[in-house]
Coordinates of C-alpha atoms in Angstrom, one line a residue:
M1 CA 122.3 104.3 124.1
V2 CA 123.6 106.1 127.2
V3 CA 124.5 104.1 130.3
R4 CA 124.9 105.9 133.6
V5 CA 127.4 104.4 136.0
R6 CA 127.2 105.3 139.6
Q7 CA 130.1 104.8 142.0
G8 CA 129.2 103.8 145.6
Q9 CA 128.1 101.1 147.9
L10 CA 125.9 98.1 147.1
L11 CA 124.7 96.7 150.5
L12 CA 122.8 93.5 151.2
A13 CA 120.8 93.5 154.4
G14 CA 117.9 91.4 155.4
L15 CA 116.0 90.5 152.3
L16 CA 118.4 92.0 149.8
L17 CA 117.8 95.7 150.0
F18 CA 119.4 98.3 147.8
V19 CA 120.4 101.1 150.1
A20 CA 120.8 104.7 149.0
L21 CA 124.4 105.6 148.3
S22 CA 126.2 108.0 150.6
S23 CA 128.2 109.1 147.5
A24 CA 126.8 108.9 144.0
D25 CA 129.1 110.3 141.3
S26 CA 128.1 109.4 137.7
I27 CA 129.6 109.0 134.3
D28 CA 127.7 108.8 131.0
L29 CA 128.8 106.1 128.6
T30 CA 127.7 105.8 125.0
S31 CA 127.8 102.3 123.4
G32 CA 125.9 99.9 121.3
S33 CA 124.4 96.6 122.4
V34 CA 127.2 95.5 124.7
Y35 CA 128.1 97.4 127.8
S36 CA 131.1 97.2 130.0
A37 CA 131.5 99.2 133.2
I38 CA 134.9 99.2 135.0
L39 CA 135.1 101.6 137.9
E40 CA 136.9 101.5 141.2
T41 CA 134.2 101.2 143.8
R42 CA 133.8 101.3 147.6
G43 CA 131.3 98.7 148.9
L44 CA 130.6 96.2 151.5
S45 CA 129.6 93.6 148.9
P46 CA 132.2 93.1 146.1
N47 CA 130.2 90.2 144.6
W48 CA 127.1 91.8 143.2
A49 CA 126.4 94.5 140.6
G50 CA 123.2 96.6 140.4
L51 CA 121.3 97.6 137.2
I52 CA 118.7 100.4 137.4
I53 CA 116.5 100.2 134.3
V54 CA 114.9 103.4 133.0
D55 CA 112.4 103.8 130.1
N56 CA 114.1 104.9 126.9
G57 CA 110.8 106.0 125.4
T58 CA 110.6 103.2 122.8
N59 CA 108.3 100.1 122.8
G60 CA 109.6 96.7 123.8
Q61 CA 109.1 93.5 121.8
V62 CA 108.5 90.1 123.3
D63 CA 111.0 87.6 121.7
T64 CA 112.7 84.4 122.3
T65 CA 116.1 86.0 121.7
P66 CA 117.9 88.6 123.8
F67 CA 117.5 92.3 122.9
V68 CA 120.8 93.4 124.6
S69 CA 123.9 92.1 126.3
M70 CA 125.7 93.8 129.1
T71 CA 128.9 93.0 131.0
L72 CA 128.8 93.7 134.7
N73 CA 132.3 92.9 135.9
T74 CA 132.6 95.2 138.9
P75 CA 130.3 95.8 141.9
T76 CA 128.9 98.9 140.4
I77 CA 125.4 100.3 140.1
I78 CA 124.6 101.0 136.4
E79 CA 121.6 103.0 135.1
A80 CA 120.6 101.8 131.6
P81 CA 117.8 102.8 129.3
F82 CA 115.8 99.8 128.0
P83 CA 112.8 99.6 125.6
G84 CA 109.5 99.0 127.3
T85 CA 107.2 102.0 127.2
N86 CA 104.3 99.8 126.1
L87 CA 104.9 97.0 128.6
K88 CA 104.7 98.8 132.0
N89 CA 101.6 97.0 133.2
D90 CA 103.0 94.2 135.4
L91 CA 102.3 91.7 132.6
Y92 CA 105.9 91.4 131.4
Y93 CA 109.3 90.7 132.8
Y94 CA 112.9 91.7 132.0
A95 CA 114.9 88.5 132.3
A96 CA 118.6 88.0 132.4
M97 CA 121.0 85.0 132.2
V98 CA 124.6 84.5 131.0
P99 CA 124.1 82.1 128.1
S100 CA 122.6 83.5 124.9
Y101 CA 119.9 80.9 124.5
T102 CA 116.7 81.0 122.4
I103 CA 114.2 80.9 125.2
N104 CA 111.9 77.8 125.3
T105 CA 109.6 77.7 128.3
N106 CA 109.9 73.9 128.4
N107 CA 113.5 74.5 129.6
I108 CA 112.5 76.8 132.5
Q109 CA 112.4 75.0 135.8
N110 CA 111.3 75.5 139.4
M111 CA 113.8 76.3 142.1
T112 CA 114.7 73.9 144.9
P113 CA 116.9 74.4 148.0
K114 CA 119.5 72.1 146.5
D115 CA 120.0 74.6 143.6
L116 CA 121.6 77.2 145.9
L117 CA 124.2 74.9 147.5
V118 CA 127.9 75.0 146.6
N119 CA 128.7 74.2 142.9
E120 CA 125.1 73.6 142.0
L121 CA 123.2 76.3 140.1
F122 CA 125.8 79.0 140.8
N123 CA 128.8 76.9 140.0
S124 CA 132.5 78.0 140.1
T125 CA 132.8 77.9 136.3
E126 CA 130.0 80.3 135.5
Y127 CA 130.1 82.4 138.7
P128 CA 133.8 82.3 139.9
I129 CA 133.2 85.5 142.0
F130 CA 131.8 83.3 144.9
Y131 CA 134.6 80.8 144.9
P132 CA 136.6 79.3 146.6
Y133 CA 134.7 80.6 149.7
Y134 CA 131.1 80.2 148.6
E135 CA 129.9 78.7 151.9
N136 CA 131.6 81.3 154.0
L137 CA 130.1 84.3 152.1
T138 CA 127.1 85.8 153.8
D139 CA 126.0 87.3 150.5
N140 CA 126.2 84.1 148.5
P141 CA 123.1 83.2 146.4
N142 CA 122.0 80.7 149.1
G143 CA 122.0 83.5 151.7
T144 CA 120.5 85.9 149.3
F145 CA 117.6 83.9 147.8
C146 CA 116.8 80.9 150.0
C147 CA 114.1 80.1 150.2
V148 CA 111.0 82.4 149.9
E149 CA 108.9 80.8 147.2
A150 CA 106.7 82.8 144.8
N151 CA 104.4 81.4 142.1
I152 CA 104.9 83.3 138.8
T153 CA 103.6 82.8 135.3
I154 CA 105.7 83.0 132.2
A155 CA 104.1 82.7 128.7
G156 CA 101.1 81.1 130.3
K157 CA 103.0 78.5 132.3
N158 CA 103.3 78.5 136.2
F159 CA 106.6 78.2 137.9
T160 CA 107.8 78.2 141.5
A161 CA 110.6 80.9 141.8
Y162 CA 112.6 82.1 144.7
K163 CA 111.8 85.7 145.6
A164 CA 113.9 88.5 147.1
I165 CA 112.7 92.0 147.9
L166 CA 114.9 94.9 146.7
N167 CA 114.9 98.4 148.2
Q168 CA 111.6 100.2 147.6
S169 CA 109.8 96.8 147.9
I170 CA 110.6 95.8 144.3
P171 CA 110.1 92.0 143.9
Y172 CA 113.0 90.0 142.3
Y173 CA 112.7 86.4 141.1
L174 CA 115.1 83.5 140.5
L175 CA 114.4 80.5 138.3
K176 CA 116.7 78.1 136.5
Y177 CA 117.1 77.3 132.8
N178 CA 118.1 73.9 131.7
V179 CA 119.6 72.9 128.4
S180 CA 121.1 69.4 127.9
N181 CA 121.2 68.8 131.7
T182 CA 123.2 72.0 132.2
T183 CA 121.4 74.6 134.3
T184 CA 122.0 78.4 134.7
P185 CA 120.2 81.0 136.8
L186 CA 117.4 83.0 135.2
F187 CA 116.8 86.3 137.0
L188 CA 113.5 88.2 136.5
V189 CA 111.9 91.5 137.5
D190 CA 108.5 93.0 136.6
I191 CA 108.4 95.7 134.0
A192 CA 106.5 98.5 135.8
D193 CA 106.8 102.1 136.9
A194 CA 108.6 102.1 140.2
T195 CA 110.8 104.1 142.6
C196 CA 114.3 102.9 142.7
Y197 CA 116.8 102.7 145.6
N198 CA 117.7 106.4 145.5
G199 CA 114.2 107.7 145.0
T200 CA 114.5 108.1 141.2
S201 CA 112.0 106.6 138.8
C202 CA 112.7 103.3 137.1
I203 CA 110.9 100.5 135.4
G204 CA 113.0 97.6 136.8
V205 CA 116.0 96.7 139.0
F206 CA 118.4 93.8 138.7
M207 CA 121.0 92.7 141.2
L208 CA 123.4 90.3 139.4
P209 CA 126.6 88.5 140.5
V210 CA 129.7 90.2 139.2
N211 CA 130.8 88.4 136.1
T212 CA 133.3 88.8 133.3
N213 CA 130.8 87.0 131.0
A214 CA 128.1 89.2 129.5
Y215 CA 124.5 88.9 130.7
N216 CA 121.8 88.6 128.1
F217 CA 118.5 90.4 128.6
Y218 CA 115.1 89.3 127.3
I219 CA 111.5 90.5 127.5
L220 CA 109.2 87.7 128.6
P221 CA 105.4 87.8 128.9
Q222 CA 103.2 86.5 131.7
T223 CA 100.5 85.4 129.2
T224 CA 100.9 83.0 126.3
T225 CA 102.4 84.6 123.3
Y226 CA 102.0 83.2 119.8
N227 CA 104.0 82.9 116.6
I228 CA 101.8 83.2 113.5
T229 CA 102.9 82.0 110.1
T230 CA 100.9 83.0 107.0
W231 CA 100.5 81.6 103.5
I232 CA 98.7 83.6 100.7
D233 CA 97.5 81.5 97.8
G234 CA 99.8 78.7 99.0
V235 CA 103.0 80.8 99.3
E236 CA 104.5 81.6 102.6
T237 CA 104.4 85.4 102.7
R238 CA 102.8 88.4 104.5
T239 CA 102.2 90.4 101.3
F240 CA 99.1 90.5 99.1
S241 CA 99.9 91.5 95.6
Q242 CA 96.8 93.6 94.9
T243 CA 93.9 95.1 96.8
A244 CA 90.3 94.1 96.2
R245 CA 91.2 90.6 95.1
P246 CA 90.1 87.3 96.6
Y247 CA 92.9 85.3 98.2
N248 CA 93.2 82.1 100.2
L249 CA 94.9 83.1 103.5
T250 CA 96.2 80.1 105.6
V251 CA 97.7 80.6 109.1
L252 CA 99.6 78.4 111.5
V253 CA 99.5 79.4 115.2
K254 CA 102.2 78.1 117.5
D255 CA 103.2 78.9 121.1
L256 CA 106.1 81.4 120.6
F257 CA 108.2 80.0 123.4
S258 CA 107.6 76.2 123.0
G259 CA 106.9 75.9 119.3
V260 CA 103.8 73.8 120.0
P261 CA 100.9 74.2 117.5
Q262 CA 97.8 75.7 119.2
T263 CA 94.6 73.8 118.6
G264 CA 91.1 75.2 119.1
K265 CA 92.4 78.7 119.3
D266 CA 90.3 81.7 118.1
V267 CA 92.3 83.5 115.4
A268 CA 91.2 86.4 113.3
V269 CA 92.1 88.2 110.1
Y270 CA 91.3 91.8 110.7
E271 CA 91.4 95.3 109.2
Q272 CA 91.6 98.6 111.0
G273 CA 90.6 101.6 109.0
G274 CA 89.4 99.5 106.2
Q275 CA 86.3 100.0 104.0
N276 CA 83.6 97.7 105.1
L277 CA 79.9 98.4 104.7
F278 CA 78.7 98.7 108.4
I279 CA 80.8 101.8 109.0
P280 CA 80.8 103.8 105.8
L281 CA 82.2 106.9 107.3
E282 CA 85.2 106.9 109.7
L283 CA 85.3 109.7 112.2
S284 CA 88.5 111.7 112.8
G285 CA 90.7 110.0 115.3
I286 CA 88.5 106.9 115.7
V287 CA 89.6 103.7 114.0
N288 CA 87.0 101.0 113.0
T289 CA 87.9 97.4 113.2
A290 CA 86.5 94.5 111.1
W291 CA 87.5 90.9 111.8
S292 CA 86.6 87.4 110.8
I293 CA 87.3 84.8 113.5
G294 CA 88.0 81.2 112.9
Q295 CA 89.3 78.4 115.1
T296 CA 92.6 76.5 114.5
D297 CA 92.3 72.8 113.8
G298 CA 94.3 69.9 115.3
S299 CA 97.4 71.1 113.5
G300 CA 97.1 74.7 114.6
M301 CA 95.9 75.9 111.2
E302 CA 92.9 77.9 109.8
E303 CA 92.0 79.3 106.4
W304 CA 90.0 82.2 105.0
L305 CA 88.9 83.8 101.8
V306 CA 90.2 87.4 102.2
A307 CA 89.9 90.5 100.1
P308 CA 91.9 93.6 101.3
T309 CA 89.9 96.8 101.1
A310 CA 92.7 99.4 101.1
Y311 CA 92.0 101.9 98.2
P312 CA 93.1 104.3 97.0
E313 CA 95.5 104.8 99.9
V314 CA 96.6 103.2 103.2
V315 CA 96.6 106.1 105.6
N316 CA 95.7 104.7 109.1
Y317 CA 95.0 101.3 107.5
T318 CA 96.2 98.0 108.9
I319 CA 95.5 94.4 107.8
G320 CA 96.7 91.6 109.9
V321 CA 96.2 88.3 111.7
A322 CA 96.0 87.8 115.5
V323 CA 94.8 85.4 118.1
V324 CA 91.7 86.6 119.8
E325 CA 91.4 86.3 123.6
S326 CA 88.6 88.1 125.7
D327 CA 87.7 90.2 122.6
Q328 CA 91.3 91.5 122.3
L329 CA 93.8 91.0 119.5
V330 CA 96.8 89.1 120.9
S331 CA 100.2 88.6 119.2
P332 CA 99.1 90.5 116.0
I333 CA 101.2 90.4 112.9
T334 CA 100.8 92.9 110.1
L335 CA 100.3 92.0 106.5
S336 CA 100.9 94.3 103.6
I337 CA 99.6 95.1 100.1
T338 CA 101.9 95.8 97.1
T339 CA 99.4 97.6 94.9
Y340 CA 96.5 99.4 96.5
D341 CA 96.0 102.6 94.4
S342 CA 94.2 100.9 91.5
L343 CA 91.4 98.3 91.1
P344 CA 91.9 95.3 88.8
S345 CA 89.2 94.1 86.4
S346 CA 90.5 90.7 85.5
S347 CA 89.4 87.3 86.8
K348 CA 91.2 85.4 89.6
T349 CA 91.1 81.8 90.7
V350 CA 89.6 81.2 94.1
T351 CA 91.2 78.4 96.2
P352 CA 89.6 76.0 97.0
S353 CA 87.4 76.3 93.9
E354 CA 84.3 75.2 95.8
L355 CA 84.3 78.7 97.5
R356 CA 83.4 80.5 94.3
D357 CA 79.6 80.1 94.5
D358 CA 79.5 81.2 98.1
A359 CA 81.7 84.2 97.4
V360 CA 79.7 85.2 94.3
A361 CA 76.5 85.2 96.4
A362 CA 78.1 87.3 99.1
V363 CA 79.5 89.8 96.6
N364 CA 76.2 90.1 94.8
A365 CA 74.4 90.8 98.1
M366 CA 77.0 93.4 99.1
N367 CA 76.7 95.0 95.7
Q368 CA 72.9 95.4 96.3
I369 CA 73.6 97.0 99.7
V370 CA 76.2 99.5 98.4
N371 CA 74.0 100.4 95.5
F372 CA 71.2 101.5 97.9
L373 CA 73.8 103.2 100.1
F374 CA 74.9 105.2 97.0
E375 CA 71.3 106.1 96.2
W376 CA 70.7 107.4 99.8
A377 CA 74.0 109.2 100.2
S378 CA 74.8 110.5 96.7
N379 CA 71.6 110.8 94.7
R380 CA 69.1 111.7 97.4
E381 CA 71.5 113.1 100.0
E382 CA 69.4 111.7 102.8
G383 CA 69.7 109.3 105.7
K384 CA 67.8 108.0 108.6
R385 CA 68.5 109.7 112.0
F386 CA 68.1 108.3 115.5
R387 CA 69.0 109.2 119.1
Y388 CA 69.4 106.8 122.0
D389 CA 69.4 108.2 125.6
Y390 CA 70.4 106.1 128.6
E391 CA 69.4 107.4 132.0
T392 CA 71.7 106.1 134.8
T393 CA 69.3 106.8 137.6
T394 CA 66.7 104.4 136.2
G395 CA 68.9 102.2 134.0
T396 CA 66.5 102.7 131.1
W397 CA 66.8 103.7 127.4
T398 CA 64.7 106.1 125.5
T399 CA 64.8 106.1 121.7
Y400 CA 64.0 108.9 119.3
I401 CA 63.6 109.0 115.5
Y402 CA 64.0 112.2 113.5
V403 CA 60.9 113.2 111.6
S404 CA 61.1 116.1 109.2
P405 CA 60.1 118.8 109.9
L406 CA 59.2 118.0 113.5
G407 CA 62.7 116.9 114.7
Y408 CA 63.3 114.2 117.2
V409 CA 60.2 112.3 118.3
A410 CA 60.2 109.6 121.1
S411 CA 59.5 106.4 119.3
P412 CA 60.8 102.8 119.0
A413 CA 63.8 102.9 116.7
T414 CA 64.6 100.6 113.8
L415 CA 67.7 101.0 111.8
K416 CA 67.5 100.3 108.1
S417 CA 69.8 98.0 106.0
G418 CA 71.5 99.7 103.1
A419 CA 70.9 103.2 104.4
P420 CA 73.2 105.7 106.2
N421 CA 71.8 105.7 109.7
Q422 CA 72.9 108.7 111.6
V423 CA 73.1 107.8 115.3
E424 CA 73.8 109.7 118.5
V425 CA 74.0 107.9 121.9
R426 CA 73.8 110.0 125.0
L427 CA 74.7 109.0 128.6
L428 CA 72.5 111.0 131.1
T429 CA 72.3 111.4 134.9
S430 CA 69.0 113.1 135.9
G431 CA 68.9 114.4 132.3
T432 CA 72.4 115.9 132.4
P433 CA 74.8 114.6 129.7
Q434 CA 77.8 112.6 131.1
T435 CA 81.1 111.6 129.5
G436 CA 81.2 108.0 128.3
S437 CA 81.7 105.9 125.2
V438 CA 79.7 103.5 123.1
R439 CA 80.9 100.6 121.0
A440 CA 78.7 100.1 118.0
R441 CA 79.1 96.5 116.7
E442 CA 77.6 94.4 114.0
R443 CA 78.1 90.7 114.2
N444 CA 77.8 88.1 111.4
G445 CA 76.8 90.6 108.7
F446 CA 78.6 90.9 105.4
L447 CA 82.3 91.9 105.3
I448 CA 84.1 92.9 102.1
L449 CA 87.2 91.7 103.9
N450 CA 85.9 88.2 104.2
P451 CA 83.5 87.9 101.2
R452 CA 81.7 84.6 102.1
T453 CA 79.3 83.4 104.7
G454 CA 79.2 79.6 104.4
S455 CA 80.6 76.7 106.4
T456 CA 82.1 74.5 103.7
P457 CA 84.6 73.8 102.3
L458 CA 86.3 76.2 104.8
S459 CA 85.0 76.3 108.4
A460 CA 82.3 78.8 109.4
K461 CA 83.6 82.2 110.6
S462 CA 82.3 84.7 113.1
R463 CA 82.4 88.1 111.5
A464 CA 82.2 91.5 113.3
H465 CA 82.7 95.2 112.5
Y466 CA 82.9 97.8 115.3
Q467 CA 84.0 101.2 116.5
T468 CA 84.0 103.0 119.8
I469 CA 82.8 106.6 119.9
P470 CA 82.4 109.2 122.6
T471 CA 78.8 109.6 123.8
G472 CA 77.1 112.7 122.3
T473 CA 79.0 112.2 119.0
Q474 CA 77.0 111.5 115.8
F475 CA 78.2 108.6 113.7
I476 CA 76.9 106.7 110.7
I477 CA 76.3 103.0 110.4
T478 CA 74.7 100.8 107.7
P479 CA 73.3 97.4 108.8
T480 CA 74.2 94.7 106.3
S481 CA 71.4 92.3 107.4
Y482 CA 70.0 91.3 104.0
S483 CA 69.0 88.3 101.9
F484 CA 70.5 85.1 103.4
V485 CA 72.4 86.9 106.2
T486 CA 70.8 88.1 109.4
S487 CA 73.2 90.3 111.4
N488 CA 73.1 91.4 115.0
I489 CA 73.8 95.0 116.1
T490 CA 74.5 96.0 119.7
F491 CA 75.5 99.2 121.4
D492 CA 77.8 98.6 124.4
L493 CA 77.6 101.7 126.7
Y494 CA 80.5 102.5 129.0
N495 CA 81.0 105.3 131.6
Q496 CA 84.0 107.5 131.7
G497 CA 86.0 104.9 133.8
G498 CA 85.4 102.2 131.2
T499 CA 82.8 100.2 133.1
L500 CA 80.2 98.6 131.0
L501 CA 76.8 100.0 131.9
D502 CA 74.5 98.3 129.5
T503 CA 74.3 96.5 126.1
L504 CA 71.4 97.4 123.8
T505 CA 70.3 95.2 120.9
I506 CA 69.3 97.3 118.0
N507 CA 66.2 96.6 115.8
I508 CA 66.9 96.2 112.1
N509 CA 64.7 96.6 109.0
N510 CA 66.5 94.4 106.5
S511 CA 64.6 95.4 103.4
L512 CA 66.4 97.4 100.7
N513 CA 64.2 100.2 99.7
I514 CA 64.1 104.0 99.8
Q515 CA 61.7 105.4 102.4
G516 CA 60.5 109.0 102.7
G517 CA 60.9 111.2 105.8
G518 CA 64.6 110.9 106.0
A519 CA 66.9 113.6 107.3
S520 CA 69.1 115.7 105.1
L521 CA 72.6 114.3 104.7
S522 CA 75.2 115.8 102.4
D523 CA 78.7 114.6 103.2
D524 CA 81.4 114.5 100.6
D525 CA 83.6 112.1 102.6
L526 CA 80.7 109.7 102.9
K527 CA 80.1 109.9 99.1
A528 CA 83.7 109.3 98.4
T529 CA 83.9 106.3 100.7
V530 CA 80.7 104.8 99.2
N531 CA 82.2 105.2 95.7
Q532 CA 85.4 103.5 96.8
M533 CA 83.5 100.6 98.4
N534 CA 81.4 100.3 95.2
G535 CA 84.7 100.1 93.2
I536 CA 86.1 97.4 95.5
I537 CA 83.0 95.3 95.3
N538 CA 82.9 95.6 91.5
S539 CA 86.5 94.5 91.3
L540 CA 85.7 91.5 93.4
Y541 CA 82.7 90.7 91.2
L542 CA 84.9 90.8 88.1
A543 CA 87.5 88.6 89.7
L544 CA 84.8 86.0 90.5
N545 CA 82.7 86.2 87.3
T546 CA 85.0 86.8 84.3

């Protein structure tokens, strides 16, 4: 890591403004996690150091422990590269304090005017730079921060901080951190693209008292962040031994910064790029997501029956667990699979054993669906074909079915379970195609990932499988509404700016039979995926029935 040190003046005026330097020589330093800058400087304020944070091009990670320590023992402006490329959205903070604590939000406290008096928060032991003349210094912490209040949120909790404004209108916050009745200042700045004191780009600015003790730097979120622990078949681990096998997956969800178990929290096991029936053909550059959502109990725990679907490779494949908030995966953790290039044929015990009958019924139904999908795609090389047009000027949909040899004919459209349904969604304005996207989603159908549908002995789960595709792009979906499962399929249509225009509920024919009048469909990738799904389901069948 290269740290750029600038010689010059650090001025405090009004509400703590960084003023552009009249002279700005620089030196590049290369070091590891601990930085020390010792330069002779010229300045009107010998008590504060400046830290200009630039994006180092890597992602930052929210954690309870510091990611770097730096010693700022002279009144120098230092330019340092920090991780945070993925966090520049005003939803995260860089935080700094001298002690290297494991952050617990229960220990963060609001500011009061008393905190900035002599030998209180900024005491002579931890901040000797201000002593013995603390009260006589115009740039002491009391004169610097007192007492503009700001309400800020850290990890889902609200705090009253003191706020200062740095040059270029960058807000800067002060709270206190208490451990065993000993308090220390906690400095915070938003992680966001900004213009710094000298007109250069940065993602954060600190002004910190000169100190011979190192400052420790953290990344803290505004929203609640979670710590997820997983057990697979009763063993604490994040690794499945073999793909296409039924496992008991148990999770515990806690608040990362307080350690408190989270009750009544939506949590999902999910796959991205997996092989589940609703989306039998993944388009290039578009990842499909399947998830099964449960809710944590009074102890913060939830359980699933899970079968990973990676086979015979794991390119662009992820299996994991995450909290679900506003339809988004939050605090995800990634699970892994030891062996995924072969399919076992032996039996495996299901835990709890009462799940077996439910799992067998689900696997048998999915086997019927994939057999018909194989017949359509491989033996007949046919599929159903539909087009859905949305006209923005009227807010109406027009649906078309493909009838050979006529082509598209305006007609009510009904997708067919067990068939490869070729679909195109168009966004039109006065008949002219527009750029947009459509999210095709099936809820509460069958998922190979979660091969059961019941509500006992494990809790009922909400299952979904979806992908988002550019409008005007043809994609293939296979409804899994069949037997004892009735699924729901919707198309969420968005304009180019990401605004939801409309949601269309799709009609489904849930009978498994071969109908004439289909459109020609010969796709080797589709055939290969169907064969792989067939093998995965067969492996699950053998695990449950032998």
